[in-house]
mmCIF file of C-alpha atoms and ligand atoms in Angstrom:
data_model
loop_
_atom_site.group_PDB
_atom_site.id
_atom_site.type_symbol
_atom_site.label_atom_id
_atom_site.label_comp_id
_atom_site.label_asym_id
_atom_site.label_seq_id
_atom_site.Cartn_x
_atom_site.Cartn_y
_atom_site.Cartn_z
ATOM 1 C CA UNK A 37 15.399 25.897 -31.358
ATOM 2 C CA UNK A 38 14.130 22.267 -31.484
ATOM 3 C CA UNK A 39 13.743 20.773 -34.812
ATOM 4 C CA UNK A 40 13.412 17.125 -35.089
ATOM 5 C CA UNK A 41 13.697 15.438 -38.019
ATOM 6 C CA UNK A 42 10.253 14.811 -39.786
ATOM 7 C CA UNK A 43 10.796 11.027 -39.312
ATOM 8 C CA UNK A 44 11.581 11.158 -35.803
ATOM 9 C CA UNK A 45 8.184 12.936 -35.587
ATOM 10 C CA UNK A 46 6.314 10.726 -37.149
ATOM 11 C CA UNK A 47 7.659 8.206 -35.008
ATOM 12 C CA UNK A 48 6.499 9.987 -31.993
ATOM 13 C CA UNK A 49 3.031 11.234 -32.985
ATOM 14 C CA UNK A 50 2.290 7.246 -33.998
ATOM 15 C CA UNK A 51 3.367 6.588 -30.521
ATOM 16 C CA UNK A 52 1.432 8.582 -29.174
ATOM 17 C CA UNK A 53 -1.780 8.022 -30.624
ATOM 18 C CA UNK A 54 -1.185 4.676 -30.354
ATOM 19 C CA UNK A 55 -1.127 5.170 -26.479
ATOM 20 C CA UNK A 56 -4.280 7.039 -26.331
ATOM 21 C CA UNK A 57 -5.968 4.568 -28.502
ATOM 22 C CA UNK A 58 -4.707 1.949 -25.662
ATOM 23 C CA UNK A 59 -5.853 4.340 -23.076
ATOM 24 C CA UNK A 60 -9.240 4.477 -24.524
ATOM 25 C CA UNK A 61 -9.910 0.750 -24.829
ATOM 26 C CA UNK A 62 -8.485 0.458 -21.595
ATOM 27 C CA UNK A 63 -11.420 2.860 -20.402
ATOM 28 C CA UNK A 64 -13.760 0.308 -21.098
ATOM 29 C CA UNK A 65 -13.038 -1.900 -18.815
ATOM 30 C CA UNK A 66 -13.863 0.087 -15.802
ATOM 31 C CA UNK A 67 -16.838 -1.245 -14.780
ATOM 32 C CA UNK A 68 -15.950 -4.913 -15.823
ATOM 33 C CA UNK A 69 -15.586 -6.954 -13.102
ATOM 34 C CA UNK A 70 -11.934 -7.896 -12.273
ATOM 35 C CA UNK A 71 -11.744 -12.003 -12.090
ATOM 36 C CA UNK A 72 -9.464 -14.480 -14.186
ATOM 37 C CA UNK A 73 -10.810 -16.775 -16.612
ATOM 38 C CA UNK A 74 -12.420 -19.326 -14.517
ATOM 39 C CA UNK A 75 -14.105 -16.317 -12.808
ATOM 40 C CA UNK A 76 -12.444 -15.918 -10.185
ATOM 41 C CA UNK A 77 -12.638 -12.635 -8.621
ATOM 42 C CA UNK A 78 -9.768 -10.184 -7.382
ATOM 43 C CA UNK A 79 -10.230 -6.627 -5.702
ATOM 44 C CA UNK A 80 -8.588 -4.133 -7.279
ATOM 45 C CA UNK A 81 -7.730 -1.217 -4.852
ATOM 46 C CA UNK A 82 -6.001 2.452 -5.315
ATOM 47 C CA UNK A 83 -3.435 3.983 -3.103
ATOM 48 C CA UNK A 84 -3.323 7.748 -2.567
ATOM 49 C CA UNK A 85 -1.382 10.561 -0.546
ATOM 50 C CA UNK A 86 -4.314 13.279 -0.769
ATOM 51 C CA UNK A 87 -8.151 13.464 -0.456
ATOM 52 C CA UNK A 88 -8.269 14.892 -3.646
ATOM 53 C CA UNK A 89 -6.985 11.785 -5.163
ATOM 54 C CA UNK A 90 -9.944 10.177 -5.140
ATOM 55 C CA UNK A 91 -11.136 11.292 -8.261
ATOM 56 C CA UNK A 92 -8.906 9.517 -9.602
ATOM 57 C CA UNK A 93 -9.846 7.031 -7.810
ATOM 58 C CA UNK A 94 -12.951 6.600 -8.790
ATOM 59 C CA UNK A 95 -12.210 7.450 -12.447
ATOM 60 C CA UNK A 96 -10.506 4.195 -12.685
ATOM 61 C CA UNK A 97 -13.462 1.910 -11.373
ATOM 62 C CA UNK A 98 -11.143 1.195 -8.043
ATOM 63 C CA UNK A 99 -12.942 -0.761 -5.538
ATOM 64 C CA UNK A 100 -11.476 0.747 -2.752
ATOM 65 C CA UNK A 101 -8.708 3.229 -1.340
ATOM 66 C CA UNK A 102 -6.292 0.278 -0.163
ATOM 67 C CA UNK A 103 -4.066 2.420 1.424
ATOM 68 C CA UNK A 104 -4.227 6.319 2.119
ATOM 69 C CA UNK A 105 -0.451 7.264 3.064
ATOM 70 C CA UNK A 106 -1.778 9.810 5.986
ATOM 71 C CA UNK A 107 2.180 11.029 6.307
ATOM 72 C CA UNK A 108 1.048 13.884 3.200
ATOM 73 C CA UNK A 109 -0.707 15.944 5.492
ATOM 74 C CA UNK A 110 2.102 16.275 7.890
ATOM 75 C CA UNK A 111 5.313 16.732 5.607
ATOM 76 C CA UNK A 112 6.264 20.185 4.284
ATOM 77 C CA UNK A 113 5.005 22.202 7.038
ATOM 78 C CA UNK A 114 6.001 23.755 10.114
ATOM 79 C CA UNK A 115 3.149 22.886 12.885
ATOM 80 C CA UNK A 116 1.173 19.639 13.092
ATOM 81 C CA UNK A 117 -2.425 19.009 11.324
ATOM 82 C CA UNK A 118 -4.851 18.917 14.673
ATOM 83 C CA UNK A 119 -7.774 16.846 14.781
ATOM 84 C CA UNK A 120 -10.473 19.166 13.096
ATOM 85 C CA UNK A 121 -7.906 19.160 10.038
ATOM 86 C CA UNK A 122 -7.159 15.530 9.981
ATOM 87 C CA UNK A 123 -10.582 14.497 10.791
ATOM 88 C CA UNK A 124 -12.155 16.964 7.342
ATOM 89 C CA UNK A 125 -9.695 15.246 5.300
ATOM 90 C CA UNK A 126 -10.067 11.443 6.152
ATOM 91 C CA UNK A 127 -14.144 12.150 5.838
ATOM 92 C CA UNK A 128 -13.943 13.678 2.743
ATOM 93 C CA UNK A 129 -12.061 10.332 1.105
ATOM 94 C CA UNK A 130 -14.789 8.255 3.322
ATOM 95 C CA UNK A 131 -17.650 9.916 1.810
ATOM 96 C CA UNK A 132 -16.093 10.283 -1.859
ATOM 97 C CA UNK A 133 -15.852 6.390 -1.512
ATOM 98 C CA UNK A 134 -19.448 6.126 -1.153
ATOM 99 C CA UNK A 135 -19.261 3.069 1.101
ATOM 100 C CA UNK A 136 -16.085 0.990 -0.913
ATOM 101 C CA UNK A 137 -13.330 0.579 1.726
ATOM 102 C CA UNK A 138 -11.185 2.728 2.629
ATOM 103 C CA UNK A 139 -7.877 1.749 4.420
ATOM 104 C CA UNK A 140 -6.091 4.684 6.519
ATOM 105 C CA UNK A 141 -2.680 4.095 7.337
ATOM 106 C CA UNK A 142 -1.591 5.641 10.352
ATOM 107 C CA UNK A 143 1.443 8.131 9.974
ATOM 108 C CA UNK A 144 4.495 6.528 8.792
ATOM 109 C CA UNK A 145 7.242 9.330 9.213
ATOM 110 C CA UNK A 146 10.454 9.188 9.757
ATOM 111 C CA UNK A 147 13.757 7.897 7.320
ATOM 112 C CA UNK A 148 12.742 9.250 4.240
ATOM 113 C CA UNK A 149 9.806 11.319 5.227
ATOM 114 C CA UNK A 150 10.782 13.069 8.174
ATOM 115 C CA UNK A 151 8.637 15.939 9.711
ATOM 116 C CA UNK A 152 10.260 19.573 10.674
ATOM 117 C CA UNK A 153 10.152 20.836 13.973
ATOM 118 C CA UNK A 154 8.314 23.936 14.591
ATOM 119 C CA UNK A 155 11.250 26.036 13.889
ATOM 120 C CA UNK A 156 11.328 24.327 10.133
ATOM 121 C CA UNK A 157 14.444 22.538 10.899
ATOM 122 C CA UNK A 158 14.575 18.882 10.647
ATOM 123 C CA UNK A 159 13.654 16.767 14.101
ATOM 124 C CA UNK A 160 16.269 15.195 16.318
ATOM 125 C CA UNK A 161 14.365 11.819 15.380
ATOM 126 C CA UNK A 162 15.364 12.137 11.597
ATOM 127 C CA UNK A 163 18.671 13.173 11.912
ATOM 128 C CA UNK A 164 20.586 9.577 12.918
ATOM 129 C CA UNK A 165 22.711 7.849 11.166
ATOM 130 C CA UNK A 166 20.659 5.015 10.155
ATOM 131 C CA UNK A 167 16.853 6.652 10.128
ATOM 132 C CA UNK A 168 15.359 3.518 8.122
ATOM 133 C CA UNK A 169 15.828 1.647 11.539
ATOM 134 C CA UNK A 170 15.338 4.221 13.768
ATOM 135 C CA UNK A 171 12.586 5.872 15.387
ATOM 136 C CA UNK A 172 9.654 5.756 11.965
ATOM 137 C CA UNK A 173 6.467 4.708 11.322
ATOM 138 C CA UNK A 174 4.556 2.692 14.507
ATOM 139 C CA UNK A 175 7.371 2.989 16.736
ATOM 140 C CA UNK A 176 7.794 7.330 16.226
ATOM 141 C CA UNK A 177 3.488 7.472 16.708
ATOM 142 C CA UNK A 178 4.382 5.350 20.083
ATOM 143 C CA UNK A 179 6.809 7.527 21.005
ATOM 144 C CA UNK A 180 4.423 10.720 20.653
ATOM 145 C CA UNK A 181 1.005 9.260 22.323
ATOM 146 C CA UNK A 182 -0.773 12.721 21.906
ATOM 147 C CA UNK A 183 0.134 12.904 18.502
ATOM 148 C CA UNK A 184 -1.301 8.968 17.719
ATOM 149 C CA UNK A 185 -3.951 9.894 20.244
ATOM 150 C CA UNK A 186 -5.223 12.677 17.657
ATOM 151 C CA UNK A 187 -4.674 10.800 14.528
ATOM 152 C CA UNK A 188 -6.446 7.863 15.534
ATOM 153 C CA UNK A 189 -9.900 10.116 16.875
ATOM 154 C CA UNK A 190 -9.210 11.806 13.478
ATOM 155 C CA UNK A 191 -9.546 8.200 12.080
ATOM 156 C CA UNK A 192 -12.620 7.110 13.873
ATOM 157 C CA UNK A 193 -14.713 9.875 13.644
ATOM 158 C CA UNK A 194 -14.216 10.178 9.979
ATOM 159 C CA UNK A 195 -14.973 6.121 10.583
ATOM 160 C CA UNK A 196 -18.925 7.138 10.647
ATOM 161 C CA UNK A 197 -18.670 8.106 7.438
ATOM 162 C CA UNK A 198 -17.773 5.387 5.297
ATOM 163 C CA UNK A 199 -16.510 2.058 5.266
ATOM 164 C CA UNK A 200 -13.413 3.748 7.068
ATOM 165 C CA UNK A 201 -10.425 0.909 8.220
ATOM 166 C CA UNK A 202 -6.762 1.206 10.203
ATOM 167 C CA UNK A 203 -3.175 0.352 8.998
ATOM 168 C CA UNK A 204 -0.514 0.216 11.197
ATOM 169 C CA UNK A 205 2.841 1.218 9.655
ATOM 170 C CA UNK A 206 6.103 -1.301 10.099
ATOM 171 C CA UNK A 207 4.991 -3.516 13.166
ATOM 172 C CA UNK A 208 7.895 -5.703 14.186
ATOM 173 C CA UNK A 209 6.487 -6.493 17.661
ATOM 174 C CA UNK A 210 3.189 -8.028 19.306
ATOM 175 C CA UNK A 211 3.467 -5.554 21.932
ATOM 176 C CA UNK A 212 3.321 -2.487 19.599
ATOM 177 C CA UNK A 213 -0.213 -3.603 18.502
ATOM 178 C CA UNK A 214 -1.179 -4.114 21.826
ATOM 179 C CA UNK A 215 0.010 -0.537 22.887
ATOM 180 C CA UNK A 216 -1.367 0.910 19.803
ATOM 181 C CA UNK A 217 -5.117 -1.469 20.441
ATOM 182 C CA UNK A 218 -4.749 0.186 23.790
ATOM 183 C CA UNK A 219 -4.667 3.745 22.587
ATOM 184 C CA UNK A 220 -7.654 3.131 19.930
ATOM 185 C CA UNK A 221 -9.241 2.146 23.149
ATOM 186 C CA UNK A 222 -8.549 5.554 25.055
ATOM 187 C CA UNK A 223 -9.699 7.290 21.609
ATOM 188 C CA UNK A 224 -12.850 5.620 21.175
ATOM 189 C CA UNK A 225 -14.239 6.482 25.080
ATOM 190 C CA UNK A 226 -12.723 10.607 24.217
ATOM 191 C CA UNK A 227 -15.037 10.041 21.639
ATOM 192 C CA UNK A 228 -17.390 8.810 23.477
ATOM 193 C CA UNK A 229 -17.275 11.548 26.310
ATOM 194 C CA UNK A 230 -18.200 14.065 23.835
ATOM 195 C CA UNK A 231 -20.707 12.055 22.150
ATOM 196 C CA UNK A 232 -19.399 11.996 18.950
ATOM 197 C CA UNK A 233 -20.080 8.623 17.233
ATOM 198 C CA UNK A 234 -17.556 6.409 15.212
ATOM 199 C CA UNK A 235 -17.863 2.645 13.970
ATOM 200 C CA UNK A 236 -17.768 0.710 16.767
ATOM 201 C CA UNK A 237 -15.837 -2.336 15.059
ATOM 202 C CA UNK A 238 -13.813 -0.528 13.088
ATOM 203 C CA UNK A 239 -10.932 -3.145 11.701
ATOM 204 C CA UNK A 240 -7.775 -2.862 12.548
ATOM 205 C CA UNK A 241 -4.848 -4.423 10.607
ATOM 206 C CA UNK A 242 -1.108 -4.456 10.149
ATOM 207 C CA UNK A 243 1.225 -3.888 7.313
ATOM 208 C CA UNK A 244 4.037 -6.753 6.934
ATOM 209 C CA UNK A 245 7.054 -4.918 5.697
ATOM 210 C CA UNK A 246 9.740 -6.036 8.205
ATOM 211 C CA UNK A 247 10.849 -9.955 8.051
ATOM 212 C CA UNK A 248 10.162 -9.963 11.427
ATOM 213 C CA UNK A 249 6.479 -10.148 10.889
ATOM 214 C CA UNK A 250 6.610 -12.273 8.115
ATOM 215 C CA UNK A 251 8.220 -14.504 9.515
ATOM 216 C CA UNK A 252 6.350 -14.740 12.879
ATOM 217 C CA UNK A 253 2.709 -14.197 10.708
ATOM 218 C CA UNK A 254 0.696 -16.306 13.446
ATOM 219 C CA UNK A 255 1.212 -14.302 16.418
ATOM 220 C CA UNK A 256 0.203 -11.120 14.840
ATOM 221 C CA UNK A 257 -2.683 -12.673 13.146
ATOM 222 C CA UNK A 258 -4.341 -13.056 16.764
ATOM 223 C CA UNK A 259 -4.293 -9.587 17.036
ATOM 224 C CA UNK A 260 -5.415 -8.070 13.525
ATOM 225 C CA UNK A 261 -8.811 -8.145 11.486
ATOM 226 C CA UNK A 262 -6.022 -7.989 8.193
ATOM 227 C CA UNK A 263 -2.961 -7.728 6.846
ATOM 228 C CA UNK A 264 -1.322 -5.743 3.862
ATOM 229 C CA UNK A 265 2.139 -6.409 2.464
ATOM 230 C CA UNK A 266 4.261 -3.677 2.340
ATOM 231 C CA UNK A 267 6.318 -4.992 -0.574
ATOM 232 C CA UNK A 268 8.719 -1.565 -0.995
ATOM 233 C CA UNK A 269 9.877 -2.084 2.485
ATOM 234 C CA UNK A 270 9.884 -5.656 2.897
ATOM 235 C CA UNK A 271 12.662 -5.700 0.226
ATOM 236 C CA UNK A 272 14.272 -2.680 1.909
ATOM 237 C CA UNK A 273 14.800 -4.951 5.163
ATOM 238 C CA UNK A 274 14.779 -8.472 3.598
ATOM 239 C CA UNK A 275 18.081 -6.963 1.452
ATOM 240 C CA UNK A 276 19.645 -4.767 3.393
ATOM 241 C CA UNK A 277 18.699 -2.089 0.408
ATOM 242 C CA UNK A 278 18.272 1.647 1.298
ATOM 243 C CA UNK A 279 15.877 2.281 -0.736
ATOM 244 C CA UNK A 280 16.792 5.932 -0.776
ATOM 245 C CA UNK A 281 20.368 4.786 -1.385
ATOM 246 C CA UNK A 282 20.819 5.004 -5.279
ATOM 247 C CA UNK A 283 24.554 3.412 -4.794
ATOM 248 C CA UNK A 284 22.746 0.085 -4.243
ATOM 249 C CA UNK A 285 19.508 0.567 -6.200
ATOM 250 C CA UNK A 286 20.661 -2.009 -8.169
ATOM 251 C CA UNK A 287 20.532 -4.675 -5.801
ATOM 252 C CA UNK A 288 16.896 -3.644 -5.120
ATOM 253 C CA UNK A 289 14.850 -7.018 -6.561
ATOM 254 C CA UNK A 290 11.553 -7.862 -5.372
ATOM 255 C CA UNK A 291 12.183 -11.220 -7.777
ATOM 256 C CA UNK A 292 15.055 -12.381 -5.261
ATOM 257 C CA UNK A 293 13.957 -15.729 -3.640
ATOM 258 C CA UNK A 294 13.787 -15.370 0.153
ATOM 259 C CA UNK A 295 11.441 -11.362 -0.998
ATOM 260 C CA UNK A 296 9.425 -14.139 -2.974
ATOM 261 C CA UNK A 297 9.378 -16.506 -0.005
ATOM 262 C CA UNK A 298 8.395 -14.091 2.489
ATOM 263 C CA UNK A 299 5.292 -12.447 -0.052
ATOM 264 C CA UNK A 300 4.265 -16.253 -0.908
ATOM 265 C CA UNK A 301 4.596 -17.165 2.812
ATOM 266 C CA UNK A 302 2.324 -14.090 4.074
ATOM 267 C CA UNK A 303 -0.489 -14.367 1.354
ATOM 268 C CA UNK A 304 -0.643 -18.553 1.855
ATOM 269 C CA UNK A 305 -0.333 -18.734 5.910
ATOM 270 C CA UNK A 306 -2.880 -15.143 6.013
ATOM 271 C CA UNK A 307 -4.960 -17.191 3.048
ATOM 272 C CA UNK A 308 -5.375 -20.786 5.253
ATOM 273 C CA UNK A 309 -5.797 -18.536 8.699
ATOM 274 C CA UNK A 310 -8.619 -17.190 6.734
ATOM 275 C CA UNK A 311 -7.306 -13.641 7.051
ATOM 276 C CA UNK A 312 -7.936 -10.862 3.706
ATOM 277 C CA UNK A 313 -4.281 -10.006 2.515
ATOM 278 C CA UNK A 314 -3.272 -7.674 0.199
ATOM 279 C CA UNK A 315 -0.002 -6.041 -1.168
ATOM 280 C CA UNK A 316 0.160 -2.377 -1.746
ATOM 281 C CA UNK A 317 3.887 -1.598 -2.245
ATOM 282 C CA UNK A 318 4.712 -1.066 -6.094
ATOM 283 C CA UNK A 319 4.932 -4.966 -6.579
ATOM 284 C CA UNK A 320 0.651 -4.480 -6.835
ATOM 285 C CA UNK A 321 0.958 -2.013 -9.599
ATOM 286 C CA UNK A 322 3.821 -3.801 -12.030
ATOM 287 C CA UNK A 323 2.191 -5.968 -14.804
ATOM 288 C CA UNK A 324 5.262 -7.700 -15.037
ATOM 289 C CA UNK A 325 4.280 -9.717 -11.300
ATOM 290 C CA UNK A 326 0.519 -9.487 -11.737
ATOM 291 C CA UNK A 327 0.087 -13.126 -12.802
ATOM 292 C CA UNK A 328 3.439 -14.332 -10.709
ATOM 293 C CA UNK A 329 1.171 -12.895 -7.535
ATOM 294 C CA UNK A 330 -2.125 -14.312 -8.724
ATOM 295 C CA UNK A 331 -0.438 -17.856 -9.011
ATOM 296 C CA UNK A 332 0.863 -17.390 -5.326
ATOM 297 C CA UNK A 333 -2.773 -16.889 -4.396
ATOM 298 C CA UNK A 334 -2.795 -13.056 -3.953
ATOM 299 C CA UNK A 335 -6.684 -11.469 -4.339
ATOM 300 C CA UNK A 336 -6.315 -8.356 -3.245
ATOM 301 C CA UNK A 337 -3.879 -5.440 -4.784
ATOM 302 C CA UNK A 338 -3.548 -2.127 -4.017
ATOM 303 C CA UNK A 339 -1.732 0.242 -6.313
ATOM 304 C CA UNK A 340 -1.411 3.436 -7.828
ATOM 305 C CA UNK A 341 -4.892 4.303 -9.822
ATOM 306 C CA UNK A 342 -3.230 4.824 -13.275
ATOM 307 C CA UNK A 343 -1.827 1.554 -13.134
ATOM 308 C CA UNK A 344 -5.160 -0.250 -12.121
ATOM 309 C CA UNK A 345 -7.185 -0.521 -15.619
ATOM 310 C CA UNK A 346 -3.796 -2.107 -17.113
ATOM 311 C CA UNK A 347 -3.807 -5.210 -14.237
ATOM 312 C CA UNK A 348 -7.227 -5.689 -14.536
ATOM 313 C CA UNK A 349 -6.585 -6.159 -18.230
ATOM 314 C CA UNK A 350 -3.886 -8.834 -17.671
ATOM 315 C CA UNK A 351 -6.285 -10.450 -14.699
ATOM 316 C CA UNK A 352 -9.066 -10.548 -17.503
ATOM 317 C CA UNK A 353 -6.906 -12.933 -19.519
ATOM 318 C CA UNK A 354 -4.837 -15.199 -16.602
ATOM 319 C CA UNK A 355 -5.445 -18.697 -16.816
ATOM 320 C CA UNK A 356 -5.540 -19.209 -12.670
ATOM 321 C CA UNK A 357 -4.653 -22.640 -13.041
ATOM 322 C CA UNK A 358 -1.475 -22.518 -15.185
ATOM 323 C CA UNK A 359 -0.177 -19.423 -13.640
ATOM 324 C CA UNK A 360 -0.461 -21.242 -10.191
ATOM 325 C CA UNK A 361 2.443 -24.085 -11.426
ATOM 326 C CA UNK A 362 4.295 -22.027 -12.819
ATOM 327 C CA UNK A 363 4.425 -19.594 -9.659
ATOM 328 C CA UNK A 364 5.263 -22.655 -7.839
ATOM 329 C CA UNK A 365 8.381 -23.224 -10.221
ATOM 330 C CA UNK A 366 9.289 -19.849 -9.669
ATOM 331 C CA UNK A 367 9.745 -20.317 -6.009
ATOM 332 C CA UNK A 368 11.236 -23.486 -5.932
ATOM 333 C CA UNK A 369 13.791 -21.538 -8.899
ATOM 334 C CA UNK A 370 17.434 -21.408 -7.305
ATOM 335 C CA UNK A 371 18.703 -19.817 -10.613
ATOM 336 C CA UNK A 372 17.927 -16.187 -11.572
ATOM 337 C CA UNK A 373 17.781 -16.721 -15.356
ATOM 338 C CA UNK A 374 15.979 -19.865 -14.784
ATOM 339 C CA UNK A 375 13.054 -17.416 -12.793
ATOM 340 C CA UNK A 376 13.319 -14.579 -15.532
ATOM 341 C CA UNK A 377 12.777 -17.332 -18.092
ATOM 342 C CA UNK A 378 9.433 -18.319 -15.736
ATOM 343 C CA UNK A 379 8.788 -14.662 -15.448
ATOM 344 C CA UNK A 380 8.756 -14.340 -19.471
ATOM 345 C CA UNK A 381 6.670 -17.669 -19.905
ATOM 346 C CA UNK A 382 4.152 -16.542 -17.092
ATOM 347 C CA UNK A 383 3.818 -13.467 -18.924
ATOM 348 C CA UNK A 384 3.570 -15.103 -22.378
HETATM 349 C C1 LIG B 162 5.604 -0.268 1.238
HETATM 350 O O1 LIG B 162 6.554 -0.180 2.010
HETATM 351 O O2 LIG B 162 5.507 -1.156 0.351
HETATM 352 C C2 LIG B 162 4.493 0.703 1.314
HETATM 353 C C3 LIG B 162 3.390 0.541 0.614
HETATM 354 O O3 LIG B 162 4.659 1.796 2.127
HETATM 355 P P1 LIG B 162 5.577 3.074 1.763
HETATM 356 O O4 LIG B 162 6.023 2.885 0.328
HETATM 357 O O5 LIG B 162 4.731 4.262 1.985
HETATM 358 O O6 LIG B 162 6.676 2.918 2.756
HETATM 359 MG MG1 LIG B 163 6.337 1.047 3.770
#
């Protein structure tokens, strides 16, 4: 039987009513506006795996579904989700949104989340040596056009109800946006054949999680109405860290300079282009790099929803100005205690 000692106890019960009463005041701040002292303003988005999500969503004043990881309704089962199936879930996070944004990320499957084959074994495609750089995300939805085919009518008729937009998963090349504009193309006359109407300018943007696209920003710009940074792969491929691999997981740093060059790169080339960037991988969602992203010019983050009142908190009391040189210091920092000592001031 457990018995804890009755100070140990009444260590823990303090604890946790402290943490409710932090939850609570937290509350409050749902409907305040996020901006930083000087007023100005920053859009604080949720990510979610499942339409029911969204009341979550919601609960936490979110301004938007920044990224709805699509891959949840295809993992754990045996056949695919058809169109009718897709289509019922992506409306019923459009409508819940009542008219906020809502960015759908087109299935992203493959390394770590690989789909069975109808016989419930694992596919050929997931089953390589090296799935991380193999056949996932953008490149496996090329490979299956049918499959992206019914996904992306899925996506567009749910479009008509809400402010409904596209993500594309890992691009590394111009070409795979072209093939994949070209398919929304096909989609959108189906849809049109059977009369079935869907947002006619419908944005389409592009996640930048491989250095490849950081690095070559401009050229994919061109083709994209946005961009959202991917920050859980981008160090995966900037560091040559399986992020599945828990041998190296301690090599995993989103604080190492060239992840912080690439992140500060994207937001400032996307920011002058006049192109809306936003990063949804964990880096959004940890208070630590709220201010250390604000001062790199970041306005947009997308995270998990219990982690969104907390940021906005820290947002509500950033000094934009200060946090900007000493995000600049950071960068130019070729010393990791010297950036943990910016980190800790930034954060002071
Ligand atoms: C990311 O890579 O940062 C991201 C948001 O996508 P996922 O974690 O689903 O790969
Ligand atoms: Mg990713």
């Amino acid at each position: 039987m457990v018995n804890p000692d009755p100070l140990v106890l009444a260590e823990y019960r303090l604890r946790q009513s402290q943490l409710g009463i932090e939850r609570q005041k937290l509350k409050r701040l749902k409907l305040t506006p996020a901006a930083t002292i000087d007023g100005t303003p920053v859009d604080l988005y949720a990510n979610i795996e499942l339409p029911q999500d969204t009341a979550e969503v919601l609960d936490a004043g979110a301004g938007g579904v920044g990224l709805f990881r699509t891959e949840f309704l295809f993992l754990n089962r045996k056949d695919l989700p058809g169109e009718e199936e897709q289509f019922e879930a992506y409306r019923q996070v459009a409508q819940a949104m009542q008219g906020r944004p809502v960015v759908l990320r087109t299935l992203d499957v493959g390394a770590d989340k690989g789909l069975t084959d109808g016989d419930g074994s694992g596919s050929e495609y997931h089953t390589k040596p090296n799935p991380a750089m193999g056949l996932r995300a953008i490149r496996f939805c090329l490979a299956e056009p049918q499959m992206f085919l019914t996904q992306l009518r899925a996506i567009l008729r749910a479009s008509h109800y809400g402010k409904v937009r596209i993500l594309l998963p890992m691009v590394a090349h111009v070409h795979e946006i072209d093939q994949t504009l070209a398919l929304i193309g096909q989609a959108k006359q189906q849809l049109d054949e059977r009369d079935q109407p869907y947002d006619r300018a419908i944005e389409i943007g592009g996640m930048i999680e491989i250095p490849a696209a950081a690095l070559a920003l401009p050229i994919f710009m061109r083709k994209l109405n946005f961009l959202s940074i991917g920050t859980n792969d981008l160090i995966q491929y900037t560091l040559a860290i399986d992020r599945t691999d828990d041998a190296v997981a301690h090599l995993y740093d989103p604080l190492h300079p060239a992840v912080l060059s690439l992140v500060a790169g994207t937001i400032q080339t996307a920011t002058r282009g006049g192109m809306p960037v936003a990063v949804c991988g964990e880096m959004a969602g940890d208070l630590q790099l709220t201010r250390l992203l604000l001062g790199l010019g970041l306005r947009n983050f997308s995270m998990h929803p219990s982690q969104l009142l907390a940021i906005k908190e820290r947002i509500l009391c950033t000094n934009l100005a200060e946090v900007q040189t000493l995000a600049q210091r950071v960068l130019r920092a070729s010393d990791p205690v010297k950036t943990r000592e910016l980190l800790a001031k930034l954060n002071s």
